[in-house]
Amino acid sequence: MSMKRSFIREILEAIDEETISFAGGLPSEKLFPHEDLKIATLKALENPKVYQYTISNGISELREQIAQRYTNEGFPTTKDNILITTGSQQAMYILAKFFENKDITIEEPSYLGAMNIFRLNYLKMQGVKLENDGVNIEQFENSFKNTKLTYLIPDFQNPSATTYSEEKRDAISEIVKKYNGILIEDSPYSELYFEKKSKYISASLPNNSFHLGSFSKTLVPSLRIGWIRADEEKIKSLMIIKESIDLHSCGVSQYILAEYLKDEAKYEKHLQEIRDDYKAKAIYFSEQLKNILPEFKHQTPKGGMFLYGTFGDNIDTFALVQECLKKKVVYVPGNQFYIDKIPNGEIRFNYTHSSFEQIEKGLKLIKSCL
Amino acid sequence: MSMKRSFIREILEAIDEETISFAGGLPSEKLFPHEDLKIATLKALENPKVYQYTISNGISELREQIAQRYTNEGFPTTKDNILITTGSQQAMYILAKFFENKDITIEEPSYLGAMNIFRLNYLKMQGVKLENDGVNIEQFENSFKNTKLTYLIPDFQNPSATTYSEEKRDAISEIVKKYNGILIEDSPYSELYFEKKSKYISASLPNNSFHLGSFSKTLVPSLRIGWIRADEEKIKSLMIIKESIDLHSCGVSQYILAEYLKDEAKYEKHLQEIRDDYKAKAIYFSEQLKNILPEFKHQTPKGGMFLYGTFGDNIDTFALVQECLKKKVVYVPGNQFYIDKIPNGEIRFNYTHSSFEQIEKGLKLIKSCL
């Protein structure tokens, strides 16, 4: 085993409380529904089964609730299509183990955590250029016809914030069908839209897809509950890996979520609060960038948690971040999101976890390092 | 991936409420400290950090408390020697991934879950005969001098209930040192002694061992919190795998346990209650076996959760369990705990989860299947 730790996890552990962090994908604590989760917790603790071992695929009530949300959106799903996982990080790990040693087509830039998991399980990654409206379709087909397996984040992608156009979603779906391949669609940010929700690509590929979801960005991360949606046959295969990894995900967390989700209207209201808050932050972040760092080219995000852009080729943002750390501000340099990590001028900013004051101060500190 | 599911997990999901189960390693729900855990939960929820992402190795308070317990028992340990895992099942998975493809010496019979994890990560298992006081030392050395890696459960072993003698503990320690190899010591049942606690073998091998613990058997399983104790260097290597698998274990669970463990006397009292209850059950189970199934040779357990024995070679307990299932009683046939799963006359009984009435009734049902 010769693996490097994730740059982001290392940074999260190294920085002190004074450092302004645009690095992690941390949701805003101010939006956590403390009181409602406490009520749900007290109800959950009344369940006589709450502390005992439970089944590997997850408690029935929670799988049912997740399935219902898919069905309501026009993607027919039952609880047997759902596998509860210890965060969507574990969902990814289970799939990487399932597809061990295979070739896989990914976006470049792509999610750092997924890339590390793929390396750990010997998947051979082929990068395809991500454009403003999704991957380059010609490049994608050229790669996918060989790999027959792809990992995509079509909604408010991490790190690029890109959202796929309807046309590109349809094109991806057609290509996956044409080669009878598999799409892994990672959707942790799909509910965090500022304008409208896009249709999942998996909905048109119910038997050729794994769709990944999580409560980490919509409710709270520390319960560590995510899920995989797939056809029943695939779910059964994944369960063997799941139960080898940790028998089952935290039972108490599952019962808490099942209680919380009983009131759908409350959850919807909560989601709308997050969207409103993050939208205001995204617009402010983008405006401050235009004022303070006008040379940083970017688009204002339409959802999710990240803003991505570039200083152009003259600035090495990986070298720059070392300087920024000394001045107590941090972001993730773009090279981290590429297979070959060659330094470039790109940056991923998280805008959800900082206050308006911190955003302005942090960007001015970065400016002072240039 | 062509893996079979665990017999035990499959059984747990297939049986109905009427079936008397001596199969799973389920702790008794009646002993769960519901009220104290509720108090701890309410305190934990007051912590402003309770819902946010946390560090991969586990929250500092809990690692500190676990380390202190080792130190109190004469095994000097700091929080940097501890990695919190999602149950000790995940501890095993992380180690199997760390030692991927290696040869490993194991007891026969051994823990089914560990054997499945080793297979999934391509470890090549070499079985060594388990005797009444631990592995056969000569066989062990012959195997270990080649593998330099071993997985043992020295206290109230699963499935055999065997506890290693002081002499064999010392002999194992000497052999591990002699070949500068590694011991993985799995200790989920060590606190469940009826008479006295044995010294961990790892205590004499602080830099050549991984010691695994869990709250699943001493408190409640559904929080899914276990840990690995090792030297700091090894813990750092394992963290890379840990964070790839699920970023970190359930934060809420960790804060609940840290609150609960603040009152050490309360925890000790709780442990004593479990020991007293399980001891009475073990004695009763053994007596009933002598009355109802006198042909089943076994020793009365001295701790843990299992009673192991044999009908001798004339009975195939794997075939028998299919008949038992029809009559609504179930156990785990001994062949499941061997590398080559060849049917034999052995059985593992769990005695902690059934009432006295169920024990008598269940054994009579088995008798009727013979």
XYZ file of C-alpha atoms in Angstrom:
740
model
C 0.000 0.000 0.000
C 1.577 3.270 -1.064
C -1.245 5.751 -1.084
C -1.279 9.434 -0.394
C -3.915 10.937 1.838
C -6.466 13.284 0.338
C -5.158 16.844 0.144
C -8.490 18.104 1.442
C -8.650 15.751 4.449
C -5.074 16.657 5.350
C -5.803 20.367 5.093
C -8.949 20.009 7.200
C -6.901 18.442 9.957
C -3.943 20.805 9.713
C -5.603 24.217 9.693
C -6.417 26.115 12.856
C -9.639 27.878 13.790
C -8.419 31.259 12.547
C -7.806 30.061 8.989
C -10.484 31.001 6.481
C -11.233 27.787 4.612
C -12.628 27.677 1.097
C -11.228 24.131 0.886
C -13.554 21.440 2.270
C -17.019 20.612 1.022
C -18.432 21.578 4.396
C -22.115 22.448 4.597
C -23.042 25.469 6.697
C -23.632 24.453 10.341
C -26.063 27.336 10.751
C -28.483 25.513 8.470
C -28.462 22.214 10.366
C -32.016 21.578 11.680
C -30.859 20.990 15.272
C -34.276 21.141 16.900
C -36.082 18.932 14.370
C -33.288 16.357 14.468
C -33.466 16.293 18.247
C -37.203 15.578 18.092
C -36.565 12.839 15.518
C -33.793 11.398 17.705
C -36.021 11.188 20.779
C -38.669 9.363 18.734
C -36.077 7.032 17.230
C -34.780 6.097 20.679
C -38.263 4.850 21.606
C -37.998 2.160 18.930
C -37.089 -1.101 20.719
C -34.990 -2.147 17.713
C -32.895 1.041 17.602
C -29.754 -0.390 19.262
C -29.660 -3.960 17.909
C -27.854 -5.179 14.771
C -29.968 -4.612 11.673
C -29.995 -5.891 8.087
C -27.106 -5.081 5.758
C -29.059 -3.203 3.097
C -30.569 -0.745 5.579
C -33.780 -0.402 7.535
C -36.923 -0.863 5.504
C -38.577 2.457 6.463
C -35.676 4.582 5.247
C -35.236 2.664 1.984
C -38.966 3.079 1.385
C -38.776 6.853 1.911
C -35.804 7.248 -0.419
C -37.498 5.091 -3.066
C -40.649 7.201 -2.823
C -38.738 10.380 -3.598
C -37.362 8.837 -6.811
C -40.817 7.588 -7.785
C -42.329 11.035 -7.149
C -39.801 12.497 -9.592
C -40.786 10.059 -12.317
C -38.062 7.456 -11.697
C -40.008 4.362 -10.509
C -38.153 2.846 -7.559
C -38.902 0.405 -4.711
C -37.067 -0.195 -1.465
C -35.377 -3.236 -3.030
C -33.596 -0.867 -5.408
C -31.914 0.924 -2.499
C -28.768 0.033 -0.566
C -28.023 2.247 2.444
C -24.323 3.102 2.746
C -22.060 4.831 5.280
C -22.115 8.117 3.386
C -21.896 8.237 -0.383
C -18.121 7.879 0.083
C -18.764 4.253 1.007
C -21.162 3.893 -1.929
C -18.252 4.817 -4.147
C -15.894 2.435 -2.375
C -18.336 -0.474 -2.748
C -18.684 0.233 -6.472
C -14.924 0.581 -6.922
C -14.452 -2.797 -5.237
C -17.214 -4.257 -7.427
C -15.488 -2.956 -10.568
C -11.949 -3.639 -9.280
C -9.220 -3.539 -11.995
C -11.635 -2.306 -14.682
C -11.150 0.679 -16.965
C -13.385 3.654 -16.237
C -14.191 6.889 -18.057
C -14.250 9.968 -15.813
C -14.649 13.705 -16.191
C -11.547 15.880 -15.907
C -11.490 17.615 -13.497
C -13.271 15.123 -11.202
C -13.989 14.406 -7.546
C -10.727 13.807 -5.694
C -12.225 11.282 -3.238
C -13.578 9.115 -6.040
C -10.258 9.188 -7.866
C -8.432 8.049 -4.715
C -10.916 5.214 -4.254
C -10.509 4.146 -7.879
C -6.717 4.078 -7.478
C -7.001 2.066 -4.269
C -9.057 -0.539 -6.150
C -6.859 -0.540 -9.278
C -9.375 0.977 -11.684
C -7.651 2.535 -14.682
C -9.047 6.021 -15.215
C -9.459 7.656 -18.623
C -10.168 11.373 -18.385
C -12.572 13.178 -20.721
C -12.617 16.966 -20.973
C -15.458 18.620 -19.080
C -16.976 21.583 -20.967
C -19.461 24.210 -19.765
C -22.455 21.980 -20.444
C -20.978 18.537 -19.640
C -18.282 16.252 -21.033
C -17.155 16.521 -24.637
C -19.440 13.928 -26.219
C -17.086 12.802 -28.973
C -14.248 12.216 -26.525
C -16.678 10.497 -24.173
C -17.880 8.005 -26.774
C -14.321 7.273 -27.853
C -13.411 6.368 -24.300
C -16.659 4.679 -23.269
C -16.797 2.295 -26.203
C -13.712 0.684 -24.661
C -14.318 1.070 -20.925
C -18.106 0.502 -20.932
C -18.063 2.076 -17.477
C -18.247 5.731 -16.499
C -18.379 7.862 -13.376
C -20.105 11.237 -13.800
C -21.402 14.019 -11.524
C -23.956 15.696 -13.817
C -25.445 18.150 -11.275
C -23.243 21.010 -9.958
C -20.170 18.904 -10.455
C -17.400 18.698 -7.897
C -15.121 20.579 -8.479
C -16.260 22.481 -11.590
C -19.899 23.336 -10.637
C -20.802 22.327 -14.211
C -24.354 21.141 -14.850
C -25.050 18.993 -17.886
C -27.433 20.316 -20.555
C -30.504 18.276 -21.504
C -28.855 17.515 -24.850
C -25.729 16.099 -23.266
C -27.752 14.067 -20.752
C -29.624 12.482 -23.665
C -26.406 11.895 -25.581
C -24.747 10.163 -22.581
C -27.816 7.983 -22.120
C -27.794 6.945 -25.788
C -24.098 6.069 -25.685
C -24.465 3.973 -22.501
C -27.345 2.077 -24.169
C -25.512 1.692 -27.483
C -22.576 -0.111 -25.826
C -24.691 -1.746 -23.081
C -22.382 -0.219 -20.492
C -22.768 1.141 -16.986
C -23.207 4.698 -15.685
C -22.284 5.572 -12.099
C -24.153 8.842 -11.504
C -23.045 10.667 -8.373
C -25.696 13.115 -7.148
C -24.815 14.581 -3.779
C -25.646 18.141 -4.865
C -28.742 17.569 -7.027
C -31.151 18.965 -4.421
C -29.072 22.126 -4.022
C -30.323 23.809 -7.217
C -30.930 27.570 -7.285
C -33.338 27.539 -10.236
C -34.520 24.086 -11.267
C -33.762 20.430 -10.783
C -32.504 18.481 -13.788
C -33.636 14.987 -14.634
C -31.270 12.203 -13.576
C -29.563 10.483 -16.522
C -30.072 7.184 -14.663
C -33.855 7.592 -14.976
C -33.557 6.648 -18.639
C -31.122 3.809 -17.824
C -32.750 2.018 -14.867
C -30.899 -1.265 -15.504
C -27.587 0.211 -16.641
C -26.931 2.623 -13.819
C -25.974 3.142 -10.225
C -27.385 6.383 -8.844
C -25.715 7.705 -5.672
C -27.331 9.989 -3.134
C -26.514 11.345 0.312
C -27.992 13.214 3.265
C -24.592 14.792 4.031
C -25.220 17.937 1.986
C -28.993 18.233 2.432
C -29.238 17.476 6.157
C -26.069 16.735 8.138
C -22.851 14.865 7.288
C -22.054 13.258 10.633
C -24.889 10.711 10.531
C -22.928 9.198 7.603
C -25.908 8.014 5.554
C -25.917 7.785 1.777
C -27.335 5.270 -0.665
C -27.072 3.518 -4.026
C -30.075 3.143 -6.336
C -29.798 0.291 -8.859
C -31.772 -2.681 -10.168
C -32.477 -5.373 -7.594
C -29.956 -7.838 -9.011
C -27.112 -5.326 -8.750
C -28.120 -4.294 -5.230
C -27.888 -7.940 -4.135
C -24.345 -8.217 -5.498
C -23.261 -5.008 -3.793
C -24.676 -6.180 -0.443
C -21.983 -8.867 -0.220
C -19.320 -6.175 -0.324
C -21.284 -3.833 1.932
C -21.658 -6.403 4.696
C -17.980 -7.315 4.501
C -17.019 -3.676 4.976
C -19.102 -2.794 8.052
C -22.062 -5.240 8.396
C -24.487 -2.319 8.190
C -24.477 1.471 8.475
C -25.206 3.119 11.824
C -28.664 1.950 12.931
C -29.312 4.928 15.178
C -28.601 7.307 12.260
C -31.006 5.390 10.031
C -33.848 5.491 12.570
C -33.262 9.219 13.168
C -33.473 9.959 9.443
C -36.558 7.771 9.002
C -38.289 9.751 11.759
C -37.168 13.104 10.345
C -38.303 12.272 6.807
C -41.839 11.369 7.896
C -42.709 15.054 7.591
C -42.023 15.646 3.899
C -43.158 19.260 3.928
C -40.692 20.060 6.704
C -37.838 18.524 4.717
C -38.836 20.461 1.589
C -38.920 23.698 3.566
C -35.475 22.918 4.965
C -34.104 22.239 1.470
C -35.487 25.563 0.251
C -33.733 27.360 3.112
C -30.412 25.819 2.105
C -30.948 26.724 -1.548
C -31.749 30.343 -0.675
C -28.778 30.657 1.645
C -26.293 29.045 -0.739
C -27.590 31.041 -3.701
C -26.977 34.317 -1.857
C -23.485 33.095 -0.908
C -22.680 32.003 -4.458
C -23.706 35.364 -5.917
C -21.760 37.271 -3.259
C -18.662 35.102 -3.745
C -18.767 35.644 -7.488
C -19.194 39.409 -7.092
C -16.332 39.659 -4.643
C -14.127 37.663 -6.994
C -14.928 40.125 -9.802
C -14.015 43.030 -7.507
C -10.985 41.646 -5.720
C -9.552 39.127 -8.196
C -10.876 40.267 -11.620
C -8.189 38.167 -13.344
C -9.878 34.955 -12.005
C -12.210 33.750 -14.774
C -15.312 31.882 -13.594
C -19.061 31.466 -13.945
C -21.533 32.119 -11.142
C -22.709 28.711 -9.864
C -26.324 27.645 -10.411
C -26.355 25.249 -7.473
C -24.186 23.016 -5.340
C -21.364 24.101 -3.049
C -18.459 25.074 -5.272
C -17.240 27.838 -7.546
C -14.523 26.928 -10.046
C -12.375 29.012 -12.303
C -8.874 29.854 -13.438
C -6.162 32.491 -13.238
C -4.850 31.223 -16.562
C -1.610 29.412 -17.217
C 0.722 31.982 -15.691
C -0.209 31.212 -12.114
C 0.487 27.890 -10.379
C -2.293 27.648 -7.796
C -0.652 24.658 -6.090
C 2.406 26.768 -5.239
C 0.157 29.715 -4.357
C -1.840 27.757 -1.766
C 1.308 27.185 0.306
C 1.687 30.966 0.555
C -2.005 31.379 1.306
C -1.784 28.888 4.182
C 0.799 31.120 5.856
C -1.641 34.021 5.632
C -4.402 31.795 6.998
C -6.615 31.275 3.983
C -6.959 28.051 2.009
C -8.612 26.652 -1.135
C -8.064 23.503 -3.224
C -5.735 23.971 -6.210
C -7.168 22.658 -9.480
C -4.383 20.180 -10.186
C -5.715 17.951 -7.384
C -8.728 17.113 -9.550
C -6.745 15.785 -12.492
C -5.429 12.248 -12.963
C -1.877 13.500 -13.459
C -1.989 16.388 -10.953
C 0.147 18.706 -13.135
C -0.039 22.221 -11.649
C -2.342 24.691 -13.398
C -4.063 28.031 -12.732
C -7.391 26.589 -11.554
C -9.015 26.798 -8.131
C -12.027 25.227 -6.459
C -13.656 27.490 -3.905
C -16.228 26.227 -1.409
C -18.611 29.115 -0.729
C -21.117 27.496 1.643
C -19.140 27.366 4.869
C -17.814 30.926 5.172
C -19.587 34.083 6.298
C -19.867 37.083 3.973
C -17.129 38.786 6.006
C -14.854 35.773 5.716
C -15.404 35.590 1.950
C -14.286 39.190 1.454
C -11.382 38.894 3.881
C -10.255 35.547 2.491
C -10.206 36.734 -1.119
C -8.230 39.830 -0.139
C -5.695 37.600 1.619
C -5.341 35.524 -1.564
C -4.895 38.724 -3.545
C -2.034 39.689 -1.222
C -0.246 36.414 -2.046
C -0.244 36.944 -5.811
C -16.627 -10.511 -7.975
C -18.029 -13.928 -7.153
C -18.576 -13.899 -3.426
C -21.117 -15.687 -1.322
C -22.964 -13.864 1.396
C -22.302 -14.777 5.010
C -24.422 -17.735 6.099
C -25.191 -15.942 9.344
C -26.274 -12.682 7.726
C -28.476 -14.594 5.292
C -30.057 -16.573 8.117
C -30.664 -13.409 10.139
C -32.587 -11.935 7.249
C -34.518 -15.091 6.332
C -35.856 -16.240 9.695
C -39.175 -15.050 11.093
C -39.951 -13.819 14.589
C -41.118 -17.245 15.781
C -37.818 -18.954 15.013
C -35.563 -19.565 18.000
C -32.144 -18.357 16.918
C -28.897 -19.620 18.383
C -27.229 -18.379 15.179
C -26.221 -14.696 15.257
C -23.807 -13.085 17.666
C -26.616 -10.910 18.970
C -26.232 -9.328 22.392
C -29.254 -9.379 24.676
C -31.447 -6.297 24.092
C -32.641 -6.461 27.681
C -29.161 -5.425 28.792
C -28.904 -2.341 26.583
C -28.604 0.732 28.870
C -31.465 2.593 27.165
C -31.887 5.305 29.768
C -28.182 6.101 30.190
C -27.659 6.191 26.438
C -30.594 8.573 26.078
C -29.029 10.908 28.637
C -25.690 10.677 26.826
C -27.434 11.355 23.496
C -29.139 14.503 24.767
C -25.793 15.795 26.042
C -24.076 14.887 22.774
C -26.675 16.816 20.765
C -25.761 19.982 22.691
C -22.261 19.860 21.213
C -22.182 22.384 18.335
C -19.818 20.090 16.400
C -22.033 16.994 16.634
C -23.458 17.150 13.092
C -20.473 18.418 11.068
C -17.845 16.320 9.279
C -15.095 15.277 11.668
C -11.548 13.933 11.381
C -10.951 10.488 9.847
C -9.300 8.845 12.836
C -12.172 9.668 15.189
C -13.011 12.367 17.720
C -10.264 13.131 20.182
C -12.356 12.594 23.372
C -13.338 9.034 22.466
C -9.840 8.011 21.374
C -8.538 9.425 24.658
C -11.032 7.369 26.692
C -10.227 4.148 24.842
C -6.484 4.776 25.223
C -6.931 5.370 28.960
C -8.561 1.954 29.418
C -5.557 0.246 27.796
C -3.139 2.265 29.911
C -5.067 1.399 33.094
C -4.629 -2.287 32.242
C -0.858 -1.932 31.913
C -0.720 -1.455 28.122
C 0.527 2.153 27.685
C -1.517 3.808 24.945
C -2.254 7.356 23.758
C -5.041 8.659 21.553
C -2.630 8.654 18.594
C -2.508 4.846 18.862
C -6.254 4.603 18.249
C -8.207 4.601 14.975
C -12.001 4.661 15.335
C -13.731 2.323 12.868
C -17.303 1.583 11.798
C -17.558 -1.493 14.010
C -14.670 -3.913 14.355
C -15.913 -5.460 11.102
C -14.519 -2.393 9.342
C -11.324 -2.620 11.382
C -10.864 -6.073 9.892
C -11.663 -4.851 6.388
C -9.121 -2.011 6.653
C -6.426 -4.461 7.785
C -7.311 -6.952 5.055
C -6.988 -4.188 2.481
C -3.689 -3.125 4.072
C -2.364 -6.719 3.844
C -4.018 -7.429 0.472
C -2.673 -10.560 -1.312
C -0.516 -11.604 1.656
C -0.440 -15.015 3.333
C -2.011 -15.163 6.787
C -2.062 -17.736 9.577
C -5.481 -18.195 11.177
C -7.084 -20.453 13.765
C -9.346 -23.242 12.552
C -12.188 -22.887 13.248
C -12.187 -19.079 12.912
C -14.522 -16.097 12.605
C -16.589 -16.387 9.439
C -16.766 -12.627 8.836
C -12.988 -12.255 8.953
C -12.504 -15.176 6.579
C -14.912 -13.611 4.069
C -13.061 -10.296 4.310
C -9.714 -12.031 3.778
C -11.072 -13.795 0.683
C -12.455 -10.527 -0.673
C -8.985 -8.989 -0.365
C -7.106 -11.996 -1.725
C -5.300 -13.015 1.454
C -4.236 -16.656 1.374
C -5.305 -18.294 4.639
C -3.350 -21.056 6.342
C -5.327 -22.774 9.094
C -3.779 -23.948 12.356
C -5.601 -26.335 14.677
C -7.191 -24.674 17.690
C -6.851 -26.732 20.881
C -8.533 -26.239 24.269
C -5.914 -23.697 25.401
C -5.121 -21.967 22.095
C -3.555 -22.881 18.762
C -1.167 -25.808 18.467
C 2.134 -23.948 18.916
C 4.271 -26.159 16.701
C 1.827 -25.893 13.806
C 1.573 -22.173 14.441
C 5.308 -21.567 14.219
C 5.576 -23.692 11.072
C 2.957 -21.536 9.391
C 3.959 -18.169 10.853
C 7.611 -18.414 9.887
C 6.396 -18.198 6.284
C 3.375 -15.897 6.554
C 4.762 -13.516 9.223
C 1.152 -12.422 9.713
C -1.545 -13.943 11.915
C -5.133 -13.279 12.913
C -6.125 -14.622 16.338
C -9.058 -14.230 18.760
C -7.413 -15.220 22.067
C -10.333 -14.401 24.402
C -13.536 -16.504 24.193
C -12.878 -17.181 20.556
C -15.584 -17.026 17.913
C -16.771 -19.716 17.301
C -15.005 -22.081 19.717
C -15.185 -20.091 22.996
C -11.538 -21.105 23.552
C -9.392 -18.871 25.739
C -5.622 -19.006 25.375
C -3.543 -20.095 28.368
C -0.824 -17.785 29.717
C 1.780 -20.217 28.365
C 0.400 -20.115 24.834
C 0.052 -16.315 24.952
C 3.736 -16.082 25.824
C 4.682 -18.614 23.154
C 2.769 -16.684 20.461
C 4.426 -13.448 21.544
C 7.892 -15.036 21.340
C 7.246 -16.433 17.868
C 5.942 -13.085 16.548
C 9.077 -11.393 17.894
C 11.403 -14.121 16.593
C 10.222 -13.642 12.994
C 9.530 -9.902 13.379
C 6.006 -10.515 12.132
C 2.586 -9.050 12.848
C -0.236 -10.162 15.146
C -3.817 -9.058 14.511
C -5.521 -9.654 17.870
C -9.308 -9.480 17.692
C -10.839 -8.788 21.109
C -14.571 -8.140 20.863
C -15.383 -10.466 23.787
C -12.484 -9.743 26.162
C -14.630 -7.724 28.592
C -17.224 -10.501 28.779
C -15.241 -12.738 31.171
C -17.030 -14.690 33.893
C -13.993 -15.129 36.150
C -10.998 -13.041 35.149
C -9.606 -10.968 32.324
C -6.537 -12.276 30.499
C -3.671 -10.057 29.423
C -3.674 -9.057 25.772
C -0.897 -10.691 23.747
C -0.448 -7.341 21.966
C 0.638 -5.751 25.257
C 3.992 -7.513 24.893
C 4.157 -6.638 21.162
C 3.224 -2.940 21.041
C 4.980 -2.352 17.700
C 4.169 -5.690 16.075
C 0.438 -5.813 16.650
C -2.968 -4.497 15.759
C -5.406 -4.860 18.658
C -9.107 -4.668 17.726
C -11.904 -3.659 20.062
C -15.602 -2.861 19.807
C -18.556 -1.430 21.721
C -20.964 -3.756 19.881
C -20.836 -6.505 22.493
C -20.301 -4.383 25.615
C -22.781 -1.587 24.896
C -24.854 -1.668 21.697
C -24.077 -2.785 18.139
C -26.105 -0.278 16.136
C -23.851 2.704 16.899
C -21.247 0.811 14.801
C -18.155 1.908 16.709
C -15.032 -0.188 17.038
C -11.332 0.637 16.963
C -7.797 -0.449 16.117
C -4.906 0.029 18.562
C -1.447 0.077 16.955
C 1.736 2.127 16.920
C 1.341 5.648 15.568
C 3.089 4.919 12.279
C 0.735 2.049 11.466
C -2.339 4.065 12.454
C -1.327 6.770 9.965
C -1.072 4.202 7.158
C -4.472 2.716 7.991
C -6.097 6.167 8.008
C -5.586 6.458 4.257
C -7.710 3.354 3.739
C -10.207 4.356 6.418
C -10.922 7.719 4.866
C -11.308 6.176 1.416
C -13.917 3.771 2.752
C -16.253 6.184 4.566
C -14.370 9.436 5.410
C -15.104 8.885 9.106
C -17.368 6.776 11.324
C -20.715 8.168 12.484
C -19.988 11.373 14.385
C -23.200 11.288 16.398
C -22.357 7.760 17.616
C -18.884 8.888 18.648
C -20.155 11.855 20.651
C -22.807 9.669 22.337
C -20.180 7.130 23.405
C -17.787 9.836 24.601
C -20.567 11.225 26.823
C -21.550 7.784 28.102
C -17.972 6.784 28.932
C -17.371 9.877 31.067
C -18.850 7.976 34.017
C -16.427 5.057 34.269
C -18.084 3.515 37.318
C -21.419 3.360 35.490
C -19.806 1.556 32.544
C -18.066 -0.923 34.870
C -21.369 -1.636 36.626
C -23.023 -2.207 33.256
C -20.255 -4.600 32.180
C -20.678 -6.571 35.404
C -24.423 -6.886 34.743
C -23.723 -8.355 31.310
C -21.138 -10.779 32.702
C -23.554 -11.993 35.402
C -26.417 -12.409 32.949
C -24.344 -14.191 30.296
C -22.698 -16.452 32.863
C -26.098 -17.651 34.101
C -27.172 -18.227 30.495
C -23.983 -20.120 29.631
C -24.340 -22.445 32.614
C -28.020 -23.046 31.887
C -27.348 -23.695 28.197
C -24.633 -26.189 29.036
C -26.845 -28.002 31.580
C -29.731 -28.218 29.150
C -27.406 -29.591 26.487
C -26.267 -32.306 28.918
C -29.915 -33.177 29.651
C -31.441 -32.914 26.195
C -28.515 -33.632 23.856
C -26.044 -35.625 25.992
C -24.290 -36.855 22.848
C -23.148 -33.253 22.123
C -19.636 -32.907 23.596
C -18.709 -29.440 24.801
C -17.155 -27.381 27.591
C -19.043 -24.769 29.598
C -17.887 -21.350 28.350
C -15.871 -19.094 30.644
C -16.919 -15.897 28.890
C -18.043 -14.451 25.583
C -21.233 -15.252 23.714
C -20.789 -18.711 22.235
C -20.809 -22.378 23.193
C -19.092 -24.758 20.794
C -19.023 -28.526 20.598
C -19.564 -31.578 18.442
C -21.902 -34.485 17.820
C -18.936 -36.420 16.449
C -18.353 -37.450 12.867
C -21.610 -39.349 12.355
C -23.768 -36.269 12.200
C -23.565 -33.620 9.465
C -24.702 -30.448 11.222
C -24.913 -28.529 7.933
C -27.579 -30.933 6.646
C -29.230 -30.958 10.085
C -29.687 -27.175 10.198
C -31.898 -27.291 7.095
C -34.259 -29.616 9.013
C -34.029 -27.423 12.100
C -35.032 -24.345 10.100
C -38.299 -26.083 9.165
C -39.006 -26.637 12.863
C -38.095 -22.993 13.570
C -34.810 -23.318 15.374
C -31.415 -22.349 13.979
C -27.694 -22.471 14.834
C -24.494 -22.140 12.794
C -23.033 -25.453 11.577
C -19.323 -25.859 12.334
C -18.218 -26.282 8.738
C -18.869 -22.564 8.136
C -15.856 -21.736 10.288
C -13.339 -23.763 8.275
C -11.449 -22.612 5.189
C -12.734 -25.569 3.131
C -16.244 -25.756 4.665
C -16.340 -29.580 4.602
C -19.367 -30.703 6.666
C -18.646 -31.979 10.184
C -20.488 -32.665 13.450
C -19.713 -29.309 15.095
C -22.092 -26.514 16.092
C -21.740 -22.965 17.355
C -24.533 -21.921 19.683
C -25.121 -18.312 20.689
C -26.545 -18.354 24.213
C -26.870 -14.633 24.948
C -29.922 -13.702 22.923
C -32.458 -16.378 23.935
C -34.544 -16.634 27.094
C -34.230 -19.664 29.392
C -37.522 -20.951 27.973
C -36.301 -20.533 24.397
C -33.063 -22.372 25.196
C -34.911 -25.424 26.495
C -37.494 -25.365 23.722
C -34.902 -24.805 20.999
C -32.669 -27.654 22.102
C -35.685 -30.013 22.242
C -36.589 -28.985 18.690
C -33.048 -29.824 17.563
C -33.313 -33.169 19.366
C -36.480 -33.911 17.378
C -34.568 -33.387 14.110
C -31.856 -35.938 14.888
